Structures are given as structure tokens and as C-alpha cells.
Coordinates of N, CA, C and O in Angstrom, one line a residue:
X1 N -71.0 -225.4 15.2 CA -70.0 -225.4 14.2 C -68.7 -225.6 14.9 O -68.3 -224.7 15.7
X2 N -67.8 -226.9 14.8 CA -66.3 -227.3 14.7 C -65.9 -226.1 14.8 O -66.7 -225.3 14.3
X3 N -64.3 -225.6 15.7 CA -63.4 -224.7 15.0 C -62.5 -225.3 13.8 O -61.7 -224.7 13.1
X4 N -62.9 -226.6 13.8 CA -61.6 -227.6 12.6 C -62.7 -228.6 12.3 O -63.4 -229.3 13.0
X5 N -62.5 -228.6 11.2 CA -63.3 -230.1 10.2 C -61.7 -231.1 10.7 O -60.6 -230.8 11.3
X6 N -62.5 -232.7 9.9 CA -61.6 -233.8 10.1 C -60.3 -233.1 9.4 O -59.3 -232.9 10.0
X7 N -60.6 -232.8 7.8 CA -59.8 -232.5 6.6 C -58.8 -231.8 7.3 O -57.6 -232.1 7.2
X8 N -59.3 -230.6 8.0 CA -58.2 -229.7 8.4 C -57.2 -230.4 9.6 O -56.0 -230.1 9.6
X9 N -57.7 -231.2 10.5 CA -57.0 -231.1 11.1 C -56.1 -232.7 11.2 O -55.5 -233.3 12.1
X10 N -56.4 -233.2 9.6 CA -55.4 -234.0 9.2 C -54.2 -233.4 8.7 O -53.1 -234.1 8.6
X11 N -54.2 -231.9 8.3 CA -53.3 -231.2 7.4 C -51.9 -230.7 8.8 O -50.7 -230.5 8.7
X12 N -52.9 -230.8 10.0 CA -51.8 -230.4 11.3 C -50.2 -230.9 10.9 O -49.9 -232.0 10.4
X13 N -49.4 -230.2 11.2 CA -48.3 -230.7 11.2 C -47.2 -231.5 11.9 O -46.4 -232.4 11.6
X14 N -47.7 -230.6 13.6 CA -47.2 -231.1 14.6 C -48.3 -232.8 14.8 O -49.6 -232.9 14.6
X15 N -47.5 -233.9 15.1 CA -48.3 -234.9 15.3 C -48.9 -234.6 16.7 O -50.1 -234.9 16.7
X16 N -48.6 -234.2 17.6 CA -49.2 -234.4 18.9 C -50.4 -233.3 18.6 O -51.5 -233.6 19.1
X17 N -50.3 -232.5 18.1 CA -51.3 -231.5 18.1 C -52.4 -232.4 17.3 O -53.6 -232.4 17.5
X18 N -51.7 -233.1 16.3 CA -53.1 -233.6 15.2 C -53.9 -234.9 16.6 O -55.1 -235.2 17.0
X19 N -53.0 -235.2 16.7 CA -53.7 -236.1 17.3 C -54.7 -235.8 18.8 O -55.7 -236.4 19.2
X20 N -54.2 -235.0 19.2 CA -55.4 -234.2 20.2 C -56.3 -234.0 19.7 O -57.3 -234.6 19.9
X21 N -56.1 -232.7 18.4 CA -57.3 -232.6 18.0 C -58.3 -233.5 16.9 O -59.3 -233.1 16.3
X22 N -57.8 -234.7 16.8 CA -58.3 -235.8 16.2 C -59.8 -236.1 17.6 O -61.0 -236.1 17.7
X23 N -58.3 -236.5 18.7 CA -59.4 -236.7 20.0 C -60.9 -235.9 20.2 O -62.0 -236.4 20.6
X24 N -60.7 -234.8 19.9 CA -60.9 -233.4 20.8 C -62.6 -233.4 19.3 O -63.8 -233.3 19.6
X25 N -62.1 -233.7 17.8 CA -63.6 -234.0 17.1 C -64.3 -235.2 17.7 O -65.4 -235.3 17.3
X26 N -63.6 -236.2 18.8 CA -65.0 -237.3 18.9 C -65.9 -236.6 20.0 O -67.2 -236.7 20.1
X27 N -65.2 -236.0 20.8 CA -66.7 -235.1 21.7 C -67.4 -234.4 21.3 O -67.3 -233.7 20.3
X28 N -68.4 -234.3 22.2 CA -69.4 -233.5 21.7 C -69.5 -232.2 21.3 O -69.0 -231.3 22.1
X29 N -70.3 -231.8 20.2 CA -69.4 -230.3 19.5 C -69.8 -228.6 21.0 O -69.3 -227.5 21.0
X30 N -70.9 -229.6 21.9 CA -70.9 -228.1 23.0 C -69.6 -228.5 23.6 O -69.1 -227.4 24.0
X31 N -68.9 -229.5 23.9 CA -67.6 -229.8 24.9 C -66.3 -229.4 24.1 O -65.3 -229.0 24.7
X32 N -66.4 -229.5 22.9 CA -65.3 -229.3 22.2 C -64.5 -227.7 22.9 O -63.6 -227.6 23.6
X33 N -65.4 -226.2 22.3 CA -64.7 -225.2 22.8 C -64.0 -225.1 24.1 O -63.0 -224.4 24.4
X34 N -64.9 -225.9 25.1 CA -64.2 -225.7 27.0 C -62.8 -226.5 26.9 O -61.7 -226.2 27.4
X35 N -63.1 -227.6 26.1 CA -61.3 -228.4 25.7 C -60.3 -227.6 25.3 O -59.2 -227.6 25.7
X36 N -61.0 -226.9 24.2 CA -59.9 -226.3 23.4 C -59.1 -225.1 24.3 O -57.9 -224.8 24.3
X37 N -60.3 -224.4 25.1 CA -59.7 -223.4 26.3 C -59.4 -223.7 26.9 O -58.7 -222.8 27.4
X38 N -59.3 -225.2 27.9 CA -58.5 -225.8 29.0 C -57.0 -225.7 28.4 O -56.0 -225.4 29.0
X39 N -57.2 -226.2 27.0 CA -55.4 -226.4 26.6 C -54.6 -225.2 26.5 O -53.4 -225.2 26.7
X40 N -55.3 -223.9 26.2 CA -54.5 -222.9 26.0 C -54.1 -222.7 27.1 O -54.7 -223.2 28.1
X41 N -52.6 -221.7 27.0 CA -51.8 -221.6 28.2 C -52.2 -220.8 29.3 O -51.8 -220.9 30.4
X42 N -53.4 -219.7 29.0 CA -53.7 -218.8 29.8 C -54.8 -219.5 30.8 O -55.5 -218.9 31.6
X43 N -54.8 -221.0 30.4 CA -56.3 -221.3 31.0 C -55.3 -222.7 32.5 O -55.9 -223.6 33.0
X44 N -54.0 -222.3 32.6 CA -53.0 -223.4 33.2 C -54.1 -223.1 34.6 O -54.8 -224.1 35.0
X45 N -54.3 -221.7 35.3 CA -55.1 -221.8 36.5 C -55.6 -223.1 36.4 O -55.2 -224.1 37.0
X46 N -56.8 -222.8 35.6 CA -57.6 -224.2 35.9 C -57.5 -225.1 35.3 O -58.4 -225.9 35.7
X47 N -56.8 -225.6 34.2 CA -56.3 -226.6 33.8 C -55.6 -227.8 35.3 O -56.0 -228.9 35.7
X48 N -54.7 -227.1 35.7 CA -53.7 -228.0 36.2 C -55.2 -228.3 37.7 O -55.7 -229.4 37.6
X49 N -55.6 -227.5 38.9 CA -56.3 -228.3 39.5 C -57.4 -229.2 39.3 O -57.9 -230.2 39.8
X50 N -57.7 -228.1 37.9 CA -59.0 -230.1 36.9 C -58.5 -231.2 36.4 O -59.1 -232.2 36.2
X51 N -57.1 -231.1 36.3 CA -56.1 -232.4 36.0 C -56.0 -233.4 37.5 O -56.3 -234.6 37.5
X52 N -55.6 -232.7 38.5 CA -55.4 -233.7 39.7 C -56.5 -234.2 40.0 O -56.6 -235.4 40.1
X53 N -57.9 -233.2 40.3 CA -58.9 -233.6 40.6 C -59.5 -234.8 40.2 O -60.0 -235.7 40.9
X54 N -59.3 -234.7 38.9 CA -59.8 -235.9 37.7 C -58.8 -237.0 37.7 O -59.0 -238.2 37.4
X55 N -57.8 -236.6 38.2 CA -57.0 -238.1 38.6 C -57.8 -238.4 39.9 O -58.7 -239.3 40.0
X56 N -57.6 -237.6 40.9 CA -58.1 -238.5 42.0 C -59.7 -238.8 42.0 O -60.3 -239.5 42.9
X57 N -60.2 -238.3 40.9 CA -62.0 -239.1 40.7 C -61.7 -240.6 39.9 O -62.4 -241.6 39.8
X58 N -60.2 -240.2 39.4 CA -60.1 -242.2 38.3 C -60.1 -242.9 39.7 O -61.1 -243.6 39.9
X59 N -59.3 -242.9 40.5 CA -58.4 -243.3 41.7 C -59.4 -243.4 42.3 O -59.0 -243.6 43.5
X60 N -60.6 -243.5 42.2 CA -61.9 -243.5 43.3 C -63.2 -244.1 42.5 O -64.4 -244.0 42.8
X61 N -62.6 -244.6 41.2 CA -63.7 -245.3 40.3 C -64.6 -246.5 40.9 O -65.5 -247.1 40.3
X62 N -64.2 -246.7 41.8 CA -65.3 -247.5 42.7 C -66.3 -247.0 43.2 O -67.2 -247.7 43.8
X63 N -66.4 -245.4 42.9 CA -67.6 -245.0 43.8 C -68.7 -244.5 42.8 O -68.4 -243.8 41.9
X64 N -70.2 -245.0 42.9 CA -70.7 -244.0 41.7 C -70.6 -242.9 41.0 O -70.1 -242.0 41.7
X65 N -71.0 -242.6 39.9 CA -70.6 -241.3 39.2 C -69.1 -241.0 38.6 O -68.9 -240.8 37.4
X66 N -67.8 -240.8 39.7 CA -66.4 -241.5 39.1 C -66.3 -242.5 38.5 O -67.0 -243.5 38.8
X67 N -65.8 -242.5 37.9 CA -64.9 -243.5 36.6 C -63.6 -243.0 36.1 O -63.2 -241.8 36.0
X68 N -63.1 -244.3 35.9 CA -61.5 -245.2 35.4 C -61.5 -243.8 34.1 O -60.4 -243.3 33.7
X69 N -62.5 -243.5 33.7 CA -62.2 -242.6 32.2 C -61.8 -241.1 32.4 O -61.5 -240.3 31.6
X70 N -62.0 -240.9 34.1 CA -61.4 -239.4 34.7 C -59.8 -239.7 34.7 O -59.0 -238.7 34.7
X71 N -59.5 -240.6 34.8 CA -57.7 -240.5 35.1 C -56.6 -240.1 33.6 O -55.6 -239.3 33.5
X72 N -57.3 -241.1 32.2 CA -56.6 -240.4 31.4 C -56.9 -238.8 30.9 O -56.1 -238.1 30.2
X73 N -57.9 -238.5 31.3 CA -58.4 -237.5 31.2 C -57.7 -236.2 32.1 O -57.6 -235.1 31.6
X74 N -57.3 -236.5 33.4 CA -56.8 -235.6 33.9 C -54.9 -235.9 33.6 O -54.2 -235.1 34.2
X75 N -54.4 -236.9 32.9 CA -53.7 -236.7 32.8 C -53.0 -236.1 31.6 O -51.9 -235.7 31.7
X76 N -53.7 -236.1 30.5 CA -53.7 -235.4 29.3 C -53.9 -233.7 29.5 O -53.3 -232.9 28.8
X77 N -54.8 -233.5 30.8 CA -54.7 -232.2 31.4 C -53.2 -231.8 32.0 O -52.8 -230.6 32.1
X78 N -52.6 -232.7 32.4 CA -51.3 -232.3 33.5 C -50.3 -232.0 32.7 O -49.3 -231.4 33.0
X79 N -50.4 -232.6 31.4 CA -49.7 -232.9 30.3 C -49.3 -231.6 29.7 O -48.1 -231.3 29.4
X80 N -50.3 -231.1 29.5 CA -49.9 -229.9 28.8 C -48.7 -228.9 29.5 O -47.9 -228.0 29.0
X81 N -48.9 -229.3 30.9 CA -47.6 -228.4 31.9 C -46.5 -229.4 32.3 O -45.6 -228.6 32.5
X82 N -46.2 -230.2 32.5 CA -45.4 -231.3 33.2 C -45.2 -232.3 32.3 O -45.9 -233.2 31.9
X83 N -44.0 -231.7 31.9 CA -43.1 -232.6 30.3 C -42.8 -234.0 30.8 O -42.2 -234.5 29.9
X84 N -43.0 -234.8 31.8 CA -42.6 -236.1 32.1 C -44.1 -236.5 31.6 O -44.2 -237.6 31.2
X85 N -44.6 -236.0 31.5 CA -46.7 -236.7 31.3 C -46.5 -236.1 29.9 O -47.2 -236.8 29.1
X86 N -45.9 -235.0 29.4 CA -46.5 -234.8 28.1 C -45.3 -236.2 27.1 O -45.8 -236.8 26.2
X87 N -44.4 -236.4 27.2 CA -43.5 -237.1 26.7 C -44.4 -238.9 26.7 O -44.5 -239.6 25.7
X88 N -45.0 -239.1 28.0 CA -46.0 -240.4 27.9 C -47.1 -240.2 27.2 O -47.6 -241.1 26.4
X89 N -47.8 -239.0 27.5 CA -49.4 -239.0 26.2 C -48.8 -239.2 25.1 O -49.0 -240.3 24.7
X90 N -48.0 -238.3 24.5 CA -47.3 -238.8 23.2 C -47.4 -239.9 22.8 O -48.4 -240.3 22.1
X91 N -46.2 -240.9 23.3 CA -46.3 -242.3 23.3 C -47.2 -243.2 23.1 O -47.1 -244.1 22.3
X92 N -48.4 -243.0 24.5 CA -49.6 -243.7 24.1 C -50.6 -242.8 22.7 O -51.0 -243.5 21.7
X93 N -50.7 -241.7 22.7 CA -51.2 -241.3 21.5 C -50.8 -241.6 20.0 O -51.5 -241.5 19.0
X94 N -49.4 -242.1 20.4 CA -48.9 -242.8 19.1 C -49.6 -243.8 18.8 O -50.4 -243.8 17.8
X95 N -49.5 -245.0 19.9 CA -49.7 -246.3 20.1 C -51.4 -246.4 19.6 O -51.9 -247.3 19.0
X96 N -51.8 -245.7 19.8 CA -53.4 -245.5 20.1 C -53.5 -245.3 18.0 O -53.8 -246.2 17.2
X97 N -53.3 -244.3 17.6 CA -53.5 -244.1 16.6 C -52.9 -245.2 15.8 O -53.4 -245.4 14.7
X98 N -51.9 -246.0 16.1 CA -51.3 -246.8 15.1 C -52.1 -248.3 15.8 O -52.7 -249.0 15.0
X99 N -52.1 -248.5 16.8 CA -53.2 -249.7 16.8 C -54.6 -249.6 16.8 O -55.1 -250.6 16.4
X100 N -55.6 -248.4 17.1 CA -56.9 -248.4 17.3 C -57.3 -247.1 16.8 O -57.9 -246.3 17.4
X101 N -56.8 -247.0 15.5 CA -57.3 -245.8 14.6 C -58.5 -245.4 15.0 O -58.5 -244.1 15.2
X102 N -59.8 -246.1 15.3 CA -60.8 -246.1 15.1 C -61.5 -245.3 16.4 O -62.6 -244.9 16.5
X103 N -60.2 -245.1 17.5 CA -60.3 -244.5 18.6 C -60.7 -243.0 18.3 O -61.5 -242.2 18.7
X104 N -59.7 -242.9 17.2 CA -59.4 -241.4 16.9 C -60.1 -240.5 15.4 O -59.8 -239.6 14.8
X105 N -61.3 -241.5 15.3 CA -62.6 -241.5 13.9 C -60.9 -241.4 12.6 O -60.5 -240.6 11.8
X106 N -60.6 -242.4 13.0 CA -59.4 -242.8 11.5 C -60.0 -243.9 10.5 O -59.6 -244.1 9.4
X107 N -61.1 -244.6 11.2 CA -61.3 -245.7 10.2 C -62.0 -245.3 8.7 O -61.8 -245.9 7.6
X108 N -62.8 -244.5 8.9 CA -63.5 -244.3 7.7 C -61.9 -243.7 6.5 O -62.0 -243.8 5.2
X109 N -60.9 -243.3 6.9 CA -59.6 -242.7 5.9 C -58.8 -243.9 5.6 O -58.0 -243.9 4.7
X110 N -59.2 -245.1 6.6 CA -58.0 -246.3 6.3 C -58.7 -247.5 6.0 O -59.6 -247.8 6.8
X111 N -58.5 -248.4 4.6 CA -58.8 -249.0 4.3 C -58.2 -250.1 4.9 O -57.0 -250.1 4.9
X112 N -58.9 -251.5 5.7 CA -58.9 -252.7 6.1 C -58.5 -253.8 5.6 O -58.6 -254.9 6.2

């Protein structure tokens, strides 16, 4: 069981918050809770060295097992502490929801 259905967490107010947790319903519902604890502030310990790490596993997507999908991933992690990265997720999270709704399970709410 979700801590947030879609419904609820369309009602979010803050946009950056809705739209995380837009992200945060397409994973899988055992991955969801370890996300939701990486973001809280008490979890910065290991947030912030699973953020670089995961950049430097994008930065090495040539090698098996790494991949290109560790980099936004740790950067959305650094984000939460380091306002120059949280000011750019923003931005592309805008961009993302307003060009590729469908990234963020919006298509079934928006009609074509």
C-alpha cells in the first residue's frame, strides 16, 4: 500500500513536491518507501554520498550494470541539499511534465 494515491497527490500544493511525488508513484511500490526516506532531511547522511556515487555510476555508463539513468537519479538526490541542482530539477521537472506528461503517469488525466 502507497503512502499517497495519484488523487492525493494531485491535490499537492507545492509543485515541486507534486511532481516528485508524481515521479516517486511510477516505481515500484517496495522502492517507493526507501525514496520517500532518502528525501527526508534526517536521511542527508546518506542521501548526499548515494547522490555522487550515482553520478559517478552515470559517468561510467559504459561499463556493464551502470547506466546513463544513475546520473539523473543522483542528481535529484544532491538536489534536495544544494540549491543550484534543486533550482535545475525544478526546471526540467517543469519541462518534463509540460512536454511528456506521460513520464509522470499524467496521460490517463489529459485528454489528446
Amino acid at each position: 500500500m502507497t503512502e499517497h494515491n495519484f488523487t492525493e497527490v494531485l491535490q499537492i500544493q507545492d509543485e515541486r513536491e507534486r511532481r516528485i511525488e508524481l515521479l516517486i508513484l511510477r516505481l515500484p511500490e517496495k522502492v517507493q518507501p526507501s525514496v520517500r526516506w532518502m528525501r527526508k532531511p534526517e536521511a542527508k547522511w546518506a542521501r548526499i554520498p548515494a547522490g555522487f556515487l550515482l553520478i559517478c555510476g552515470g559517468c561510467l555508463s559504459i561499463l556493464p550494470v551502470l547506466g546513463l539513468w544513475m546520473l539523473p537519479l543522483g542528481i535529484m538526490l544532491l538536489a534536495e541539499d544544494v540549491a543550484f541542482l534543486r533550482r535545475l530539477t525544478d526546471k526540467a521537472l517543469a519541462w518534463v511534465e509540460r512536454r511528456k506528461p506521460q513520464w509522470m503517469g499524467l496521460e490517463a488525466t489529459q485528454g489528446k
